[in-house]
């Protein structure tokens, strides 16, 4: 699957799934972990994980770190943005949404593939053997 088609699928899923409190929570937790691992603090959000509140928290953190090149580069590396995106040309709001979307992709991939049945699963091995 090409990068563009995955981006389209992830973007469509993002718009649908972020209506769910569990998806917002999982995505924010991934984002928070990535921020912490890059040495950038991010304000926690309420239990309701309102999308507007999440975006404000991301925007505030980006504003505080964007002028520090080393921290900014560490954050972009940790979030793992595609290299073809020039993050410095984006507004803070666009960067915030992109960071959130990228963290959503990480969560979506983890959930999507962890729910798939592994062919190496001991309980399932006989189903994959030829007669």
Coordinates of N, CA, C and O in Angstrom, one line a residue:
X1 N 0.9 -1.2 0.0 CA 0.0 0.0 0.0 C 0.9 1.2 0.0 O 1.9 1.3 0.8
X2 N 0.6 2.2 -0.8 CA 1.5 3.4 -0.9 C 1.2 4.3 0.3 O 0.2 4.2 0.9
X3 N 2.2 5.2 0.5 CA 2.1 6.2 1.6 C 0.8 7.0 1.4 O 0.1 7.3 2.4
X4 N 0.5 7.4 0.2 CA -0.7 8.2 0.0 C -2.0 7.5 0.3 O -2.8 8.1 0.9
X5 N -2.1 6.3 -0.1 CA -3.3 5.6 0.2 C -3.5 5.3 1.7 O -4.6 5.4 2.3
X6 N -2.4 5.0 2.4 CA -2.5 4.8 3.8 C -2.8 6.1 4.5 O -3.7 6.2 5.4
X7 N -2.3 7.2 4.0 CA -2.6 8.5 4.6 C -4.1 8.8 4.5 O -4.7 9.3 5.4
X8 N -4.6 8.5 3.3 CA -6.0 8.7 3.1 C -6.9 7.9 4.0 O -7.8 8.3 4.6
X9 N -6.5 6.6 4.1 CA -7.3 5.7 5.0 C -7.2 6.1 6.4 O -8.2 6.2 7.1
X10 N -6.0 6.4 6.8 CA -5.8 6.9 8.2 C -6.5 8.2 8.5 O -7.1 8.3 9.6
X11 N -6.5 9.1 7.5 CA -7.2 10.4 7.7 C -8.7 10.1 7.8 O -9.3 10.7 8.7
X12 N -9.2 9.2 7.0 CA -10.7 8.9 7.1 C -11.0 8.3 8.4 O -12.0 8.6 9.1
X13 N -10.2 7.3 8.9 CA -10.4 6.7 10.1 C -10.2 7.6 11.3 O -11.0 7.5 12.3
X14 N -9.3 8.6 11.2 CA -9.1 9.6 12.2 C -10.4 10.3 12.4 O -10.8 10.5 13.6
X15 N -11.0 10.8 11.4 CA -12.2 11.6 11.5 C -13.3 10.8 12.1 O -14.1 11.4 12.9
X16 N -13.4 9.5 11.8 CA -14.4 8.7 12.4 C -14.1 8.3 13.8 O -14.9 8.5 14.7
X17 N -12.9 7.8 14.1 CA -12.6 7.2 15.4 C -12.4 8.2 16.5 O -12.6 7.9 17.6
X18 N -11.9 9.4 16.1 CA -11.7 10.4 17.2 C -12.9 10.9 17.8 O -12.9 11.7 18.8
X19 N -14.1 10.5 17.4 CA -15.3 10.7 18.1 C -15.5 9.8 19.3 O -16.3 10.1 20.2
X20 N -14.7 8.8 19.4 CA -14.7 7.9 20.5 C -13.7 8.3 21.6 O -12.6 8.6 21.3
X21 N -14.2 8.3 22.8 CA -13.4 8.7 23.9 C -12.2 7.8 24.0 O -11.0 8.2 24.3
X22 N -12.3 6.5 23.8 CA -11.2 5.5 23.9 C -10.1 5.8 22.9 O -8.9 5.8 23.2
X23 N -10.5 6.1 21.6 CA -9.5 6.4 20.6 C -8.8 7.7 20.9 O -7.6 7.9 20.7
X24 N -9.5 8.7 21.4 CA -8.9 10.0 21.8 C -7.9 9.8 22.9 O -6.8 10.3 22.9
X25 N -8.3 8.9 23.9 CA -7.4 8.6 25.0 C -6.2 7.9 24.6 O -5.1 8.3 24.9
X26 N -6.4 6.9 23.8 CA -5.2 6.1 23.3 C -4.3 7.0 22.4 O -3.0 6.9 22.5
X27 N -4.9 7.8 21.6 CA -4.0 8.7 20.7 C -3.3 9.7 21.5 O -2.1 9.9 21.3
X28 N -4.0 10.3 22.5 CA -3.3 11.3 23.3 C -2.2 10.7 24.2 O -1.1 11.2 24.4
X29 N -2.5 9.5 24.7 CA -1.4 8.8 25.5 C -0.2 8.5 24.6 O 0.9 8.6 25.1
X30 N -0.4 8.1 23.3 CA 0.7 7.9 22.4 C 1.5 9.2 22.2 O 2.7 9.2 22.2
X31 N 0.7 10.2 22.0 CA 1.3 11.5 21.7 C 2.1 12.0 23.0 O 3.2 12.5 22.8
X32 N 1.5 11.8 24.1 CA 2.2 12.2 25.4 C 3.5 11.5 25.6 O 4.5 12.0 26.0
X33 N 3.4 10.2 25.3 CA 4.6 9.3 25.4 C 5.7 9.8 24.4 O 6.9 9.9 24.8
X34 N 5.3 10.1 23.2 CA 6.3 10.6 22.2 C 6.9 11.9 22.6 O 8.1 12.2 22.5
X35 N 6.1 12.8 23.2 CA 6.6 14.1 23.6 C 7.6 13.9 24.8 O 8.6 14.5 24.8
X36 N 7.2 13.1 25.7 CA 8.0 12.8 26.9 C 9.4 12.2 26.5 O 10.4 12.6 27.0
X37 N 9.3 11.2 25.6 CA 10.6 10.6 25.1 C 11.5 11.5 24.3 O 12.7 11.3 24.2
X38 N 10.9 12.6 23.8 CA 11.7 13.6 23.1 C 12.2 14.7 24.0 O 12.8 15.7 23.6
X39 N 11.8 14.7 25.3 CA 12.2 15.7 26.3 C 11.3 16.9 26.3 O 11.7 18.0 26.8
X40 N 10.1 16.8 25.7 CA 9.2 18.0 25.6 C 8.0 17.7 26.5 O 7.4 16.6 26.4
X41 N 7.7 18.7 27.3 CA 6.5 18.5 28.2 C 5.3 18.8 27.5 O 5.3 19.7 26.6
X42 N 4.2 18.2 27.9 CA 2.9 18.5 27.3 C 1.9 18.4 28.5 O 2.0 17.5 29.3
X43 N 1.0 19.4 28.5 CA 0.0 19.5 29.5 C -1.0 18.4 29.4 O -1.4 18.1 28.3
X44 N -1.3 17.7 30.5 CA -2.3 16.6 30.4 C -3.7 17.3 30.2 O -3.9 18.5 30.3
X45 N -4.6 16.4 29.7 CA -6.0 16.9 29.5 C -6.9 16.2 30.4 O -6.6 15.2 31.0
X46 N -8.2 16.6 30.4 CA -9.2 16.1 31.3 C -9.5 14.7 30.9 O -9.2 14.2 29.8
X47 N -10.2 14.0 31.8 CA -10.7 12.6 31.6 C -11.5 12.5 30.3 O -11.6 11.4 29.7
X48 N -12.2 13.6 29.9 CA -13.1 13.5 28.8 C -12.3 13.5 27.4 O -12.8 13.2 26.4
X49 N -11.0 13.9 27.5 CA -10.2 14.0 26.3 C -10.9 14.7 25.1 O -10.9 14.1 24.0
X50 N -11.4 15.8 25.4 CA -12.0 16.6 24.3 C -11.0 17.0 23.3 O -9.9 17.4 23.6
X51 N -11.4 16.8 22.0 CA -10.4 17.0 20.9 C -9.9 18.5 20.9 O -8.7 18.7 20.6
X52 N -10.8 19.4 21.2 CA -10.3 20.8 21.2 C -9.3 21.0 22.3 O -8.3 21.7 22.1
X53 N -9.5 20.4 23.5 CA -8.5 20.5 24.6 C -7.2 19.9 24.2 O -6.1 20.4 24.5
X54 N -7.3 18.7 23.5 CA -6.1 18.0 23.1 C -5.3 18.9 22.1 O -4.1 19.1 22.2
X55 N -6.0 19.5 21.1 CA -5.3 20.4 20.2 C -4.7 21.6 20.9 O -3.6 22.0 20.5
X56 N -5.3 22.2 21.8 CA -4.8 23.3 22.6 C -3.5 22.9 23.3 O -2.5 23.6 23.3
X57 N -3.5 21.7 23.9 CA -2.4 21.2 24.6 C -1.2 21.0 23.7 O -0.1 21.4 24.0
X58 N -1.4 20.4 22.6 CA -0.4 20.2 21.6 C 0.2 21.6 21.1 O 1.4 21.8 21.0
X59 N -0.7 22.5 20.7 CA -0.3 23.8 20.2 C 0.5 24.5 21.3 O 1.6 25.1 20.9
X60 N 0.1 24.5 22.5 CA 0.9 25.2 23.6 C 2.3 24.6 23.7 O 3.3 25.3 23.8
X61 N 2.4 23.3 23.6 CA 3.7 22.6 23.7 C 4.6 22.9 22.5 O 5.8 23.1 22.6
X62 N 4.0 22.9 21.3 CA 4.8 23.3 20.1 C 5.3 24.7 20.2 O 6.4 24.9 19.9
X63 N 4.4 25.6 20.6 CA 4.9 27.0 20.7 C 6.0 27.2 21.7 O 6.9 27.9 21.4
X64 N 6.0 26.4 22.7 CA 7.1 26.5 23.7 C 8.4 25.9 23.3 O 9.5 26.2 23.8
X65 N 8.4 25.0 22.3 CA 9.6 24.2 21.9 C 10.1 24.6 20.5 O 11.2 24.3 20.2
X66 N 9.2 25.2 19.7 CA 9.6 25.4 18.3 C 10.8 26.3 18.1 O 11.6 26.1 17.2
X67 N 11.1 27.2 19.0 CA 12.3 28.0 18.9 C 13.6 27.4 19.3 O 14.7 27.9 19.1
X68 N 13.5 26.2 20.0 CA 14.7 25.4 20.4 C 14.9 24.3 19.4 O 14.2 23.3 19.4
X69 N 15.8 24.5 18.4 CA 16.0 23.6 17.3 C 16.3 22.2 17.7 O 15.7 21.3 17.1
X70 N 17.1 22.0 18.7 CA 17.4 20.6 19.2 C 16.1 19.9 19.7 O 15.9 18.8 19.3
X71 N 15.4 20.6 20.5 CA 14.2 19.9 21.0 C 13.1 19.8 19.9 O 12.4 18.7 19.9
X72 N 13.0 20.7 19.0 CA 12.1 20.7 17.9 C 12.4 19.5 17.0 O 11.6 18.7 16.6
X73 N 13.7 19.3 16.7 CA 14.2 18.2 15.9 C 13.9 16.9 16.6 O 13.5 15.9 15.9
X74 N 14.2 16.8 17.9 CA 14.0 15.6 18.6 C 12.5 15.2 18.6 O 12.1 14.0 18.5
X75 N 11.6 16.2 18.8 CA 10.2 16.0 18.8 C 9.7 15.4 17.4 O 9.0 14.5 17.3
X76 N 10.2 16.1 16.4 CA 9.8 15.7 15.0 C 10.3 14.3 14.7 O 9.6 13.5 14.1
X77 N 11.5 13.9 15.2 CA 12.1 12.6 15.0 C 11.2 11.6 15.7 O 10.9 10.5 15.2
X78 N 10.9 11.9 17.0 CA 10.1 10.9 17.8 C 8.7 10.7 17.3 O 8.2 9.6 17.3
X79 N 8.1 11.8 16.8 CA 6.7 11.6 16.2 C 6.8 10.8 15.0 O 5.9 10.2 14.6
X80 N 8.0 10.9 14.3 CA 8.2 10.1 13.1 C 7.4 10.6 11.9 O 6.7 9.8 11.3
X81 N 7.5 11.9 11.6 CA 6.8 12.5 10.5 C 7.6 12.1 9.2 O 8.8 11.9 9.2
X82 N 6.8 11.9 8.1 CA 7.5 11.6 6.8 C 8.5 12.7 6.4 O 8.2 13.9 6.7
X83 N 9.6 12.3 5.9 CA 10.7 13.3 5.6 C 10.3 14.3 4.5 O 10.8 15.4 4.4
X84 N 9.3 13.9 3.7 CA 8.9 14.8 2.6 C 8.1 16.0 3.1 O 7.8 16.9 2.3
X85 N 7.7 16.0 4.3 CA 6.9 17.1 4.9 C 7.9 18.1 5.5 O 8.7 17.7 6.4
X86 N 7.8 19.3 5.1 CA 8.6 20.4 5.6 C 7.8 21.0 6.8 O 7.0 21.9 6.6
X87 N 8.0 20.5 8.0 CA 7.3 20.9 9.2 C 7.4 22.3 9.5 O 6.5 22.9 10.0
X88 N 8.6 22.9 9.1 CA 8.8 24.3 9.5 C 8.0 25.3 8.6 O 7.8 26.4 9.0
X89 N 7.4 24.8 7.5 CA 6.5 25.6 6.7 C 5.1 25.6 7.2 O 4.2 26.3 6.6
X90 N 4.8 24.7 8.1 CA 3.4 24.6 8.6 C 3.1 25.5 9.7 O 4.0 25.9 10.5
X91 N 1.9 25.9 9.8 CA 1.5 26.7 11.0 C 1.5 25.8 12.2 O 1.5 24.6 12.1
X92 N 1.4 26.4 13.4 CA 1.4 25.6 14.6 C 0.2 24.7 14.7 O 0.2 23.6 15.1
X93 N -0.9 25.3 14.2 CA -2.2 24.5 14.2 C -2.1 23.3 13.3 O -2.6 22.2 13.6
X94 N -1.5 23.6 12.1 CA -1.4 22.5 11.1 C -0.4 21.4 11.7 O -0.7 20.2 11.5
X95 N 0.7 21.8 12.3 CA 1.6 20.9 12.9 C 1.0 20.1 14.0 O 1.2 18.9 14.1
X96 N 0.1 20.8 14.8 CA -0.5 20.1 15.9 C -1.4 19.0 15.4 O -1.4 17.8 15.9
X97 N -2.2 19.3 14.3 CA -3.1 18.3 13.7 C -2.3 17.1 13.1 O -2.6 16.0 13.3
X98 N -1.2 17.5 12.5 CA -0.3 16.5 11.9 C 0.3 15.5 13.0 O 0.3 14.3 12.8
X99 N 0.7 16.1 14.1 CA 1.3 15.3 15.2 C 0.2 14.4 15.7 O 0.5 13.2 15.9
X100 N -1.0 14.9 15.9 CA -2.1 14.1 16.4 C -2.4 13.0 15.4 O -2.6 11.8 15.8
X101 N -2.5 13.3 14.1 CA -2.8 12.3 13.1 C -1.7 11.2 13.1 O -2.0 10.0 13.0
X102 N -0.5 11.6 13.2 CA 0.6 10.6 13.2 C 0.5 9.7 14.4 O 0.7 8.5 14.2
X103 N 0.2 10.2 15.5 CA 0.1 9.4 16.7 C -1.1 8.5 16.6 O -1.1 7.3 17.0
X104 N -2.2 9.0 16.0 CA -3.4 8.2 15.7 C -3.0 7.0 14.8 O -3.4 5.9 15.0
X105 N -2.1 7.3 13.8 CA -1.7 6.2 12.9 C -1.0 5.1 13.6 O -1.2 3.9 13.4
X106 N -0.1 5.5 14.6 CA 0.6 4.5 15.3 C -0.3 3.6 16.1 O -0.2 2.4 16.2
X107 N -1.3 4.3 16.8 CA -2.3 3.5 17.5 C -3.2 2.6 16.6 O -3.4 1.5 16.9
X108 N -3.6 3.2 15.5 CA -4.4 2.4 14.5 C -3.7 1.2 14.0 O -4.2 0.1 14.0
X109 N -2.4 1.4 13.7 CA -1.6 0.3 13.2 C -1.5 -0.8 14.3 O -1.7 -2.0 14.0
X110 N -1.2 -0.4 15.5 CA -1.0 -1.3 16.6 C -2.3 -2.1 16.8 O -2.3 -3.3 16.9
X111 N -3.4 -1.4 16.8 CA -4.7 -2.1 17.1 C -5.1 -3.0 15.9 O -5.6 -4.1 16.1
X112 N -4.9 -2.4 14.7 CA -5.3 -3.2 13.5 C -4.5 -4.5 13.4 O -5.1 -5.5 13.1
X113 N -3.2 -4.5 13.6 CA -2.4 -5.7 13.5 C -2.4 -6.5 14.7 O -2.2 -7.7 14.6
X114 N -2.7 -6.0 15.8 CA -2.8 -6.9 17.0 C -4.1 -7.7 17.0 O -4.2 -8.7 17.6
X115 N -5.1 -7.2 16.3 CA -6.3 -7.9 16.2 C -6.3 -9.0 15.1 O -7.2 -9.8 15.0
X116 N -5.3 -8.9 14.2 CA -5.2 -9.9 13.2 C -4.7 -11.2 13.8 O -3.9 -11.2 14.7
X117 N -5.2 -12.3 13.2 CA -4.8 -13.6 13.7 C -3.4 -13.9 13.1 O -3.2 -13.9 11.9
X118 N -2.5 -14.3 13.9 CA -1.1 -14.6 13.5 C -1.1 -16.0 13.0 O -1.7 -16.9 13.6
X119 N -0.4 -16.2 11.9 CA -0.3 -17.6 11.3 C 0.7 -18.4 12.2 O 0.7 -19.6 12.1
X120 N 1.4 -17.7 13.0 CA 2.4 -18.4 13.9 C 1.7 -18.8 15.3 O 2.4 -19.3 16.1
X121 N 0.5 -18.4 15.5 CA -0.2 -18.7 16.7 C -0.3 -20.2 16.9 O -0.8 -20.9 16.0
X122 N 0.1 -20.7 18.1 CA 0.1 -22.1 18.3 C -1.2 -22.7 18.2 O -1.4 -23.8 17.7
X123 N -2.3 -22.0 18.6 CA -3.6 -22.6 18.6 C -4.2 -22.6 17.2 O -5.1 -23.3 16.9
X124 N -3.6 -21.9 16.3 CA -4.1 -21.8 14.9 C -3.2 -22.5 13.9 O -3.6 -22.5 12.7
X125 N -2.1 -23.1 14.3 CA -1.2 -23.6 13.4 C -1.7 -24.7 12.5 O -1.4 -24.8 11.3
X126 N -2.6 -25.6 13.0 CA -3.1 -26.7 12.2 C -4.0 -26.2 11.1 O -4.0 -26.9 10.1
X127 N -4.7 -25.1 11.2 CA -5.5 -24.6 10.2 C -4.7 -24.2 8.9 O -5.3 -24.1 7.8
X128 N -3.4 -23.9 9.1 CA -2.6 -23.4 8.0 C -1.8 -24.5 7.4 O -1.0 -24.2 6.5
X129 N -1.9 -25.7 7.9 CA -1.1 -26.8 7.3 C -1.9 -27.4 6.1 O -3.1 -27.5 6.1
X130 N -1.1 -27.9 5.1 CA -1.7 -28.5 4.0 C -2.1 -29.9 4.4 O -1.4 -30.6 5.2
X131 N -3.2 -30.4 3.8 CA -3.6 -31.8 4.1 C -2.7 -32.8 3.5 O -1.9 -32.7 2.7

